[in-house]
Amino acid sequence: MWTWSRTGSSLVPTEAVRNATGTLHPFMSVRVRYAPSPTGSPHVGNIRDALFKHYFAKHHGGVNILRIEDTDRTRYIPGVEEEIVDSLNWLGIEFQEGFGVGGDHGPYRQSERKEAGIYAREIQKLLESGHAYKAFDTSEELAEMREFQQINKQPIGYYGGVWRDATPAMVEQAEREGKPMVIRLRIPRNDTIVIHDAIRGRIEWDSNTVDDPVLIKSDGMPTYHFAAMVDDHLMGITHIMRGEEWISSAPKHAVLFDAFGWERPVFVHCPVINGKDGKKLSKRHGDTKCLDYRAAGYLPRALKNFIALIGWAPGGDRELMTDAEIAEAFDLDGLQPAPGVFDLEKLRWMNGWYIRSLELESLRSEVAAFVERGEWREYFGRPTDDPELLKKNQATLAGLETLALGLSGDREYAGAAIALEQERVATLADFGEATAFFFQDEPPMDEKAVAKWLTVPHARDLFESLISFLEGPAPSGPGADGHDGACPSRGVKVEECEAFIRGYGEKMGLEKMGPVVHPVRVALTGKTVGPGLFELMSLLGPSRMVRRLRRLL
RNA sequence: GGCCCGGUCGUCUAGUGGUUAGGAUGCCGCCCUUUCAAGGCGGAGGUCGCGGGUUCAAGUCCCGUCCGGGCUACCA
């Protein structure tokens, strides 16, 4: 049966409706909220939370709300709000309402809501109905209580010391004495508290194992328990989606909704993302900050696609999906109960796939934007204890500096170099090292490569022939890309390079071109790996090639 | 200690009583090829945490157990 109740300015379905499947009546608009607290830059776990809500709201044509939960003054870090917005914008996570967007349920920052008297007004209702009570315990008393419970192997927590059942006279006296005071929620005793989680189904607690949570702190600020639930109700939130670490607080929140006489939203406790060791994601597991992935050269669409697939699956074999496809497929039934592990290797593969799928023009602008943003300087320049990683980072850094220089010079040439390496990179940062040789007058030579291919008997003759071919009459005018720094009038086409190499091989009576191709590649690039030789030669152009060949003679 | 959640290849996962337990990544091999990639093909990798049931039949249902994780703040 579909019945409705009006709460605030939003329609909320009744308990019976929501408990059944966690799905909503088609007329009911989904409203979810992403509510970070500005205590640190968003990490991948936070952002995954935001992403799920983004897709869920999008799937149902609902509303995603951004709310800042800054009720903990001691942990507030200035500037983090900007990083939150930056992260969200980078990934293209949209909000139809909230902080920085506006809407009818503001303000959307909890400290401002506190100033507006919202929590004071709401707590008054609970005090009057007897669902909340004032407690004057000192922190020393509370510590003592816990110690006692510990020793006596009792459940630890505030189950109502003297204050839960204090007489009005006691309370009055404590207030007169100006004792520090908190307001706690009165959890009913000898009862069973049941919630219906959309992923796990029914979860129940003996109410005697649920302690009385603080609702208002002694500094007058609301706790998360209070502020988040009050705001969720006032903002008409239909689904409380959050990490599974909140399950143990859920009975408190359920009781709070009941105490107000409010309809309970659907609880959706999403699986979290863990590190390789199965523990909460932390610095030990590598990069946790969302924006680190931008600095490291990952594409937002790859990160989104990858992260969406941890803890959620569309069913079947689909993996590579566009944003629209994910939104289309995203629903509660695809959510997994078990936590997932962040696998960087798979992210790298997926990022490479998205880089390869980029049109040439977007590829060039993505790389240029990445290089110009310059976040990689700080990222790859970070100190590390791992000597191998340090070496890798330094190489990446050097390559990127070279690319940056190249990009600031002949942009078209740089763009062509980037295009030639598209298939060989996993991240945007990889383009630095991959394309460096295009911009270096004398690219560093790999020792092994030199030992193997520059010592062949025909090397000298090969290079001399190449030089005379390049300095000889132009077979066809400007090269493939019309570029040749020193001799703008003369380039070489890809086919001409191929013809020369093959011709030389045939002269030697070779079947396979390896003995010709490899020495030339090493001479020109210093490496044994890279793009197709003929393409690379054409791009380099005669004068660059001649210069590089001459130094070897 | 108490309460709660979880458990399918290393990792992400498909799977809702009958499948040779499928896909992806990573790893190995082959093909393609001027190298490296990419791509194509193939392989190794799972006693579905374990033990009991229920059933003709269990990864799928029930019970127990083990292991892992979370919470146990005037933090979120």
XYZ file of C-alpha atoms (C1' of nucleotides) in Angstrom:
629
model
C 0.000 0.000 0.000
C 1.282 3.403 -0.871
C 0.637 5.900 1.830
C 2.218 9.221 2.341
C 3.120 11.514 5.116
C 4.192 15.097 4.821
C 7.307 16.019 6.700
C 8.900 19.376 6.261
C 8.511 20.240 2.635
C 9.202 16.786 1.269
C 7.154 13.722 0.722
C 8.529 10.684 2.428
C 7.158 7.192 2.005
C 5.992 5.277 5.030
C 7.935 2.646 6.886
C 6.030 -0.221 5.346
C 6.841 0.894 1.867
C 10.489 1.406 2.456
C 11.192 -1.649 4.511
C 10.023 -4.005 1.855
C 12.796 -3.625 -0.707
C 14.368 -0.280 -0.205
C 12.943 0.779 -3.517
C 10.619 3.649 -3.901
C 7.318 4.449 -5.435
C 7.790 5.796 -8.934
C 6.316 9.150 -7.937
C 8.688 9.439 -5.047
C 11.771 11.465 -5.731
C 15.010 10.078 -4.376
C 16.973 12.506 -2.236
C 20.441 11.598 -1.016
C 23.220 13.595 0.468
C 26.975 13.565 0.419
C 28.054 14.991 3.759
C 31.812 15.227 4.151
C 33.387 16.824 7.156
C 36.200 19.242 6.410
C 38.816 17.412 8.430
C 40.978 16.365 5.505
C 41.111 16.213 1.735
C 38.663 13.627 0.389
C 40.207 10.222 -0.099
C 39.048 7.528 -2.471
C 36.707 6.048 0.127
C 34.914 9.354 0.646
C 34.720 9.986 -3.031
C 33.338 6.542 -3.736
C 30.583 7.355 -1.269
C 29.846 10.522 -3.238
C 29.994 8.627 -6.513
C 27.447 6.023 -5.427
C 25.040 8.764 -4.420
C 25.658 10.586 -7.665
C 24.763 7.505 -9.691
C 21.886 6.512 -7.455
C 20.276 9.936 -7.692
C 20.908 10.052 -11.413
C 19.435 6.620 -11.945
C 16.220 7.603 -10.181
C 16.096 11.139 -11.498
C 16.479 12.279 -7.917
C 18.426 14.922 -6.073
C 21.962 14.728 -4.766
C 22.724 17.190 -1.993
C 26.082 18.450 -0.745
C 26.214 19.232 2.950
C 29.234 20.217 4.986
C 29.388 18.588 8.408
C 31.680 20.830 10.373
C 30.416 20.237 13.880
C 33.808 19.250 15.192
C 35.623 22.492 15.717
C 38.779 20.825 16.974
C 39.380 18.912 13.757
C 38.357 21.593 11.296
C 41.008 22.273 8.660
C 40.664 25.509 6.701
C 40.962 25.149 2.954
C 39.641 21.618 2.874
C 36.214 22.729 1.721
C 37.844 23.998 -1.447
C 39.575 20.655 -1.933
C 36.271 18.877 -1.505
C 34.658 20.994 -4.184
C 37.733 20.648 -6.387
C 37.685 16.850 -6.116
C 33.984 16.688 -6.834
C 34.243 18.989 -9.834
C 37.190 17.132 -11.232
C 35.249 13.893 -11.223
C 32.097 15.546 -12.468
C 30.024 14.503 -9.497
C 26.935 16.630 -9.685
C 24.740 18.138 -7.018
C 21.329 19.530 -7.639
C 21.213 21.154 -4.240
C 23.467 22.073 -1.344
C 26.684 23.790 -0.407
C 27.825 25.999 -3.233
C 24.674 25.196 -5.195
C 21.835 26.520 -3.072
C 18.345 25.186 -2.530
C 15.277 25.387 -0.343
C 16.678 23.495 2.633
C 19.702 25.603 3.488
C 21.956 26.592 4.930
C 24.017 23.571 3.947
C 26.877 24.003 6.340
C 26.116 22.651 9.788
C 27.926 25.365 11.690
C 25.608 27.828 9.983
C 22.606 25.704 10.760
C 23.675 25.750 14.376
C 23.870 29.542 14.271
C 20.399 29.551 12.801
C 19.181 27.789 15.916
C 17.971 24.675 14.149
C 19.522 22.168 16.525
C 18.580 24.135 19.625
C 14.998 24.165 18.427
C 14.953 20.451 17.696
C 16.685 19.345 20.885
C 14.133 21.309 22.869
C 11.422 19.043 21.494
C 13.265 15.984 22.702
C 13.948 17.470 26.107
C 10.296 18.279 26.504
C 9.112 14.861 25.400
C 11.600 13.200 27.719
C 13.495 11.458 24.920
C 16.617 13.398 25.773
C 18.151 14.378 29.065
C 20.893 16.549 30.432
C 23.989 14.904 31.862
C 26.650 16.611 33.929
C 29.343 13.971 34.179
C 32.901 15.184 34.014
C 35.329 13.516 31.663
C 37.115 12.077 34.696
C 33.913 10.489 35.885
C 33.277 9.026 32.476
C 36.788 7.622 32.269
C 36.333 6.057 35.674
C 33.047 4.554 34.590
C 34.647 2.944 31.555
C 37.485 1.584 33.590
C 35.026 0.010 35.974
C 33.069 -1.518 33.106
C 36.255 -2.811 31.551
C 37.372 -4.517 34.737
C 33.968 -6.021 35.346
C 33.629 -7.134 31.735
C 30.497 -5.142 31.226
C 29.461 -3.522 27.981
C 31.278 -0.224 27.817
C 29.245 2.915 27.389
C 26.844 5.339 28.940
C 23.756 3.437 29.904
C 22.412 6.113 32.202
C 24.522 7.001 35.197
C 22.922 9.213 37.733
C 21.679 11.659 35.163
C 19.416 9.529 33.071
C 16.993 9.295 35.962
C 17.957 12.432 37.832
C 15.234 14.435 39.516
C 14.446 17.915 38.216
C 15.912 19.276 41.428
C 19.283 17.627 40.812
C 19.389 18.974 37.294
C 18.465 22.441 38.454
C 21.197 22.440 41.040
C 23.820 21.230 38.572
C 22.799 23.949 36.174
C 22.952 26.548 38.931
C 26.465 25.416 39.740
C 27.338 25.948 36.112
C 28.565 22.403 35.603
C 29.476 21.471 32.012
C 26.534 19.742 30.428
C 25.789 17.492 27.484
C 22.423 16.317 26.237
C 21.979 12.608 25.652
C 19.393 10.508 23.896
C 17.380 8.209 26.137
C 17.597 4.791 24.486
C 14.676 2.626 25.602
C 15.801 -0.298 27.798
C 14.754 -3.948 27.630
C 13.692 -3.659 24.070
C 14.770 -4.773 20.623
C 15.837 -2.202 18.074
C 15.415 -3.275 14.477
C 16.581 -1.598 11.321
C 16.174 -2.724 7.742
C 19.301 -2.241 5.748
C 18.726 -2.156 2.007
C 21.746 -4.376 1.397
C 21.793 -6.676 4.422
C 18.161 -6.837 5.379
C 17.025 -6.939 8.970
C 19.563 -6.129 11.666
C 18.598 -6.082 15.315
C 20.063 -5.091 18.654
C 19.180 -5.728 22.246
C 18.558 -2.141 23.297
C 20.485 -2.812 26.490
C 23.663 -2.999 24.415
C 23.078 0.422 22.871
C 24.330 3.245 25.043
C 22.885 6.746 25.314
C 24.683 8.873 22.726
C 25.547 12.501 23.232
C 23.366 14.708 21.060
C 24.632 18.129 22.104
C 28.207 18.599 23.249
C 29.197 20.824 26.143
C 30.311 23.493 23.692
C 26.756 23.616 22.433
C 27.538 21.975 19.081
C 25.495 18.999 17.956
C 27.212 15.667 17.440
C 27.070 13.821 14.135
C 24.355 11.586 15.560
C 22.101 14.545 16.112
C 22.979 17.010 13.388
C 23.081 14.514 10.549
C 19.769 12.909 11.438
C 17.994 16.216 12.038
C 19.298 17.551 8.758
C 18.480 14.378 6.892
C 14.918 14.694 8.048
C 14.643 18.405 7.410
C 16.169 18.009 3.981
C 13.822 15.196 3.086
C 16.540 12.601 2.617
C 14.996 9.334 1.446
C 18.059 7.087 1.673
C 20.795 7.339 4.243
C 23.641 5.940 2.176
C 26.907 5.732 4.069
C 29.815 3.419 4.815
C 29.245 0.201 6.702
C 31.281 1.533 9.616
C 28.065 3.327 10.552
C 26.051 0.184 11.105
C 26.750 0.146 14.810
C 25.387 3.676 15.144
C 22.275 2.878 13.179
C 20.142 1.812 16.166
C 20.822 5.158 17.786
C 19.745 6.936 14.676
C 16.651 4.800 14.334
C 15.665 5.556 17.925
C 16.257 9.247 17.279
C 13.915 9.271 14.306
C 11.340 7.405 16.350
C 11.712 9.795 19.267
C 10.867 12.700 17.006
C 8.030 10.757 15.506
C 9.672 11.121 12.105
C 9.608 8.574 9.317
C 12.847 6.671 9.059
C 14.677 6.931 5.718
C 15.990 3.768 4.088
C 19.333 2.770 5.548
C 21.892 1.757 2.934
C 25.192 0.752 4.468
C 27.634 0.487 1.606
C 30.728 -1.692 1.685
C 33.942 0.240 2.219
C 37.223 0.172 0.319
C 40.120 -1.494 2.099
C 43.843 -1.773 1.514
C 45.553 -4.991 0.427
C 45.735 -6.157 4.041
C 41.994 -5.904 4.461
C 42.234 -2.957 6.801
C 40.851 0.504 6.381
C 42.524 2.422 3.573
C 45.347 4.570 4.894
C 48.616 6.192 3.872
C 50.327 2.821 4.181
C 48.382 1.549 1.197
C 49.616 4.233 -1.182
C 47.676 7.174 -2.429
C 44.439 7.794 -0.648
C 43.791 11.396 -1.596
C 41.478 11.705 -4.548
C 43.383 14.616 -6.047
C 46.598 12.595 -5.950
C 45.207 10.618 -8.826
C 44.808 13.778 -10.857
C 48.392 14.705 -10.053
C 49.556 11.215 -11.028
C 47.929 11.410 -14.441
C 44.705 9.473 -14.122
C 41.626 10.379 -16.132
C 38.511 11.152 -14.114
C 36.395 8.844 -16.222
C 38.791 5.956 -15.553
C 38.881 6.586 -11.816
C 35.103 6.834 -11.711
C 34.553 3.682 -13.717
C 37.070 1.805 -11.612
C 35.827 3.001 -8.232
C 32.198 2.428 -9.133
C 33.049 -1.233 -9.646
C 34.313 -1.711 -6.102
C 31.326 -2.747 -4.058
C 28.935 -2.501 -6.936
C 28.454 -4.512 -10.090
C 25.974 -4.081 -12.922
C 25.463 -7.841 -13.193
C 26.772 -9.822 -16.110
C 30.192 -9.166 -17.575
C 30.155 -5.441 -18.137
C 33.116 -3.426 -16.875
C 34.093 -0.643 -19.246
C 31.123 1.686 -19.005
C 30.406 5.310 -19.731
C 29.076 7.567 -17.016
C 25.609 7.391 -18.536
C 25.716 3.606 -18.696
C 26.704 3.347 -15.057
C 23.953 5.726 -14.001
C 21.496 3.735 -16.076
C 22.531 0.471 -14.424
C 23.174 1.692 -10.910
C 20.765 0.525 -8.258
C 20.685 -0.879 -4.766
C 20.484 -4.518 -5.858
C 23.941 -4.341 -7.423
C 25.517 -3.317 -4.138
C 27.791 -5.850 -2.459
C 27.779 -6.505 1.286
C 31.491 -7.315 1.505
C 34.221 -4.690 1.494
C 36.531 -4.441 -1.520
C 40.219 -3.891 -2.045
C 41.662 -1.095 -4.143
C 43.757 -2.711 -6.889
C 46.055 -0.108 -8.430
C 47.130 -2.470 -11.227
C 43.624 -2.727 -12.511
C 43.150 1.028 -12.291
C 46.301 1.464 -14.386
C 44.953 -0.902 -17.006
C 41.623 0.867 -17.109
C 43.271 4.273 -17.299
C 45.396 3.067 -20.203
C 42.281 1.826 -21.918
C 40.625 5.216 -21.591
C 43.734 6.998 -22.805
C 43.800 4.770 -25.876
C 40.157 5.448 -26.552
C 40.695 9.220 -26.627
C 40.372 11.068 -29.938
C 43.699 12.554 -30.953
C 42.559 16.065 -30.285
C 41.265 15.364 -26.776
C 44.357 13.318 -26.065
C 46.574 16.262 -26.876
C 44.552 18.686 -24.828
C 44.339 16.289 -21.875
C 48.101 15.853 -21.844
C 48.722 19.563 -22.289
C 46.325 20.424 -19.474
C 47.917 17.828 -17.248
C 51.415 19.109 -17.907
C 50.394 22.726 -17.467
C 48.561 22.054 -14.225
C 51.948 21.028 -12.875
C 50.675 19.085 -9.878
C 53.007 16.285 -10.919
C 56.009 18.307 -9.749
C 54.893 18.059 -6.165
C 53.511 14.570 -6.563
C 56.533 12.859 -8.098
C 58.884 15.058 -6.140
C 57.745 13.741 -2.796
C 60.354 12.193 -0.572
C 60.221 8.421 -0.302
C 62.149 5.719 1.509
C 61.886 3.312 -1.388
C 65.030 3.773 -3.526
C 63.453 2.108 -6.531
C 60.386 4.290 -6.381
C 62.585 7.335 -5.937
C 64.423 6.479 -9.131
C 61.198 5.958 -10.997
C 59.765 9.213 -9.717
C 62.840 11.132 -10.719
C 62.732 9.665 -14.208
C 59.049 10.567 -14.516
C 59.773 14.054 -13.268
C 62.627 14.557 -15.729
C 60.541 13.246 -18.610
C 57.661 15.525 -17.733
C 59.931 18.553 -17.506
C 61.198 17.738 -20.977
C 57.669 17.382 -22.291
C 56.684 20.655 -20.657
C 59.535 22.353 -22.468
C 58.592 20.656 -25.714
C 54.993 21.717 -25.344
C 56.043 25.312 -24.795
C 58.044 25.197 -28.016
C 56.669 23.602 -31.154
C 53.260 22.545 -29.941
C 52.309 20.738 -33.100
C 55.473 18.669 -33.028
C 54.839 17.833 -29.379
C 51.261 16.889 -30.166
C 52.441 14.498 -32.864
C 54.934 12.948 -30.448
C 52.164 12.414 -27.915
C 49.979 10.793 -30.536
C 52.739 8.342 -31.388
C 52.955 7.184 -27.772
C 49.223 6.897 -27.097
C 49.218 3.114 -27.161
C 52.151 2.722 -24.839
C 51.145 4.538 -21.674
C 48.995 3.818 -18.648
C 48.830 7.344 -17.267
C 49.191 10.878 -18.584
C 52.375 11.161 -16.550
C 53.906 8.350 -18.619
C 53.928 10.608 -21.669
C 56.907 12.481 -20.234
C 59.417 9.675 -20.367
C 57.836 8.164 -23.441
C 58.192 11.277 -25.594
C 61.333 12.776 -24.065
C 63.651 11.612 -26.831
C 61.737 13.661 -29.364
C 62.797 16.841 -27.618
C 66.327 16.043 -26.541
C 69.144 17.029 -28.884
C 71.193 14.157 -27.576
C 68.889 11.643 -25.941
C 70.610 9.580 -23.262
C 71.722 6.214 -24.594
C 70.693 2.992 -22.939
C 73.891 1.037 -22.359
C 72.512 -2.382 -23.111
C 70.911 -1.128 -26.287
C 74.181 0.423 -27.404
C 76.123 -2.737 -26.653
C 73.708 -4.853 -28.601
C 72.894 -2.774 -31.676
C 75.485 -0.091 -32.163
C 78.345 -2.577 -32.272
C 77.091 -4.487 -35.296
C 79.639 -4.411 -38.171
C 77.384 -2.614 -40.612
C 76.431 0.148 -38.187
C 78.806 2.737 -39.546
C 77.897 2.147 -43.146
C 74.203 2.104 -42.292
C 74.355 5.445 -40.527
C 76.426 7.004 -43.277
C 73.997 5.832 -45.928
C 71.111 7.164 -43.888
C 72.823 10.515 -43.586
C 73.466 10.794 -47.262
C 69.887 9.728 -47.938
C 68.645 12.453 -45.601
C 70.979 15.090 -46.953
C 70.428 14.118 -50.530
C 67.815 15.589 -52.810
C 64.368 15.675 -51.303
C 62.378 12.815 -52.694
C 59.090 14.469 -51.918
C 59.276 17.820 -50.212
C 58.107 18.471 -46.642
C 57.749 15.447 -44.357
C 54.612 13.786 -43.098
C 53.925 16.512 -40.611
C 55.737 19.166 -42.551
C 58.229 19.463 -39.761
C 61.917 19.623 -39.664
C 63.307 22.170 -37.249
C 66.488 23.010 -39.089
C 65.482 22.365 -42.664
C 61.882 23.459 -42.965
C 62.002 22.987 -46.694
C 62.706 19.305 -46.514
C 61.049 16.511 -44.590
C 60.718 12.773 -45.022
C 57.544 10.851 -45.321
C 56.854 7.676 -43.401
C 56.892 5.644 -46.613
C 60.242 7.092 -47.642
C 61.795 6.070 -44.365
C 60.377 2.620 -44.756
C 61.653 2.433 -48.319
C 65.139 3.410 -47.233
C 65.272 0.885 -44.391
C 63.893 -1.927 -46.503
C 66.126 -1.012 -49.392
C 69.164 -1.155 -47.151
C 68.064 -4.487 -45.752
C 67.598 -5.931 -49.197
C 71.025 -4.722 -50.197
C 72.338 -6.716 -47.250
C 70.321 -9.708 -48.343
C 68.190 -9.640 -45.199
C 64.822 -11.295 -44.827
C 63.914 -9.620 -41.562
C 64.602 -5.959 -41.080
C 65.688 -6.256 -37.439
C 69.430 -5.746 -38.042
C 68.660 -2.488 -39.831
C 65.754 -1.252 -37.747
C 67.271 -1.747 -34.319
C 70.555 0.094 -34.797
C 68.721 3.033 -36.330
C 66.183 3.089 -33.514
C 68.890 3.046 -30.878
C 70.897 5.690 -32.688
C 67.902 7.956 -32.983
C 66.156 7.405 -29.656
C 68.732 5.842 -27.361
C 66.221 3.125 -26.538
C 65.024 -0.207 -27.840
C 61.374 0.516 -27.194
C 59.080 3.082 -28.697
C 56.741 3.868 -31.563
C 57.082 2.440 -35.049
C 60.461 3.405 -36.452
C 59.231 4.885 -39.730
C 56.662 7.110 -38.024
C 59.196 8.237 -35.500
C 61.753 9.029 -38.207
C 59.315 11.043 -40.214
C 58.337 13.086 -37.178
C 61.937 13.663 -36.142
C 62.797 14.925 -39.592
C 66.146 14.930 -41.423
C 68.120 17.536 -39.489
C 67.395 16.045 -36.049
C 68.233 12.606 -37.353
C 71.434 13.713 -39.018
C 72.579 15.425 -35.838
C 71.942 12.321 -33.778
C 73.633 10.044 -36.290
C 76.706 12.199 -36.661
C 77.580 12.085 -33.016
C 77.919 8.314 -33.320
C 80.366 8.339 -36.168
C 35.797 -7.956 26.722
C 30.775 -6.545 24.451
C 27.792 -5.602 20.100
C 27.439 -5.748 14.838
C 28.875 -6.816 9.756
C 31.401 -9.842 6.305
C 33.832 -14.559 3.795
C 33.384 -17.273 -4.717
C 40.705 -17.690 -8.363
C 46.152 -12.768 -5.595
C 42.484 -8.621 -6.645
C 37.423 -6.673 -8.614
C 33.295 -9.662 -9.462
C 28.900 -12.945 -12.177
C 25.976 -16.434 -9.810
C 19.206 -16.228 -6.164
C 18.804 -25.302 -5.761
C 20.643 -28.657 -11.309
C 26.652 -24.365 -14.885
C 32.751 -28.435 -16.964
C 31.557 -22.310 -11.063
C 31.577 -17.433 -15.936
C 34.091 -12.546 -16.889
C 37.910 -8.764 -15.849
C 42.736 -7.583 -14.028
C 47.487 -9.435 -12.907
C 50.892 -13.673 -14.288
C 52.711 -17.311 -18.237
C 52.742 -18.883 -23.495
C 51.542 -18.387 -28.722
C 50.055 -15.278 -32.959
C 50.648 -10.455 -35.242
C 55.095 -7.453 -35.874
C 60.843 -3.284 -37.042
C 61.089 -3.028 -30.854
C 57.779 -2.058 -26.852
C 52.890 -1.703 -26.388
C 48.026 -2.524 -28.127
C 45.077 -6.400 -30.199
C 43.772 -11.739 -31.026
C 44.143 -16.740 -29.142
C 45.371 -20.125 -25.223
C 47.128 -21.582 -20.158
C 47.916 -21.757 -14.975
C 45.092 -19.972 -10.766
C 38.807 -21.532 -6.965
C 37.864 -28.532 -2.486
C 32.778 -21.163 -3.415
C 36.508 -20.052 4.884
C 35.581 -24.863 7.579
C 32.132 -28.742 9.708
C 27.443 -30.639 9.992
C 22.528 -30.916 8.278
C 17.793 -30.169 4.710
C 17.236 -32.040 -0.434
C 17.303 -36.713 -5.775
C 20.514 -32.228 -6.158
C 23.737 -26.644 -2.212
C 28.387 -21.483 -3.751
C 23.056 -20.830 -3.426
C 18.548 -22.904 2.335
C 19.377 -24.046 8.034
C 22.737 -24.670 12.326
C 27.458 -24.503 14.316
C 32.443 -23.031 13.962
C 36.805 -20.374 12.374
C 38.937 -16.224 10.374
C 38.774 -11.035 8.917
C 36.774 -6.240 9.710
C 33.968 -2.229 12.095
C 32.070 0.194 16.361
C 32.733 0.457 21.492
C 34.601 9.432 22.092
C 31.452 15.595 24.275
C 35.326 12.336 15.867
C 32.838 11.968 11.784
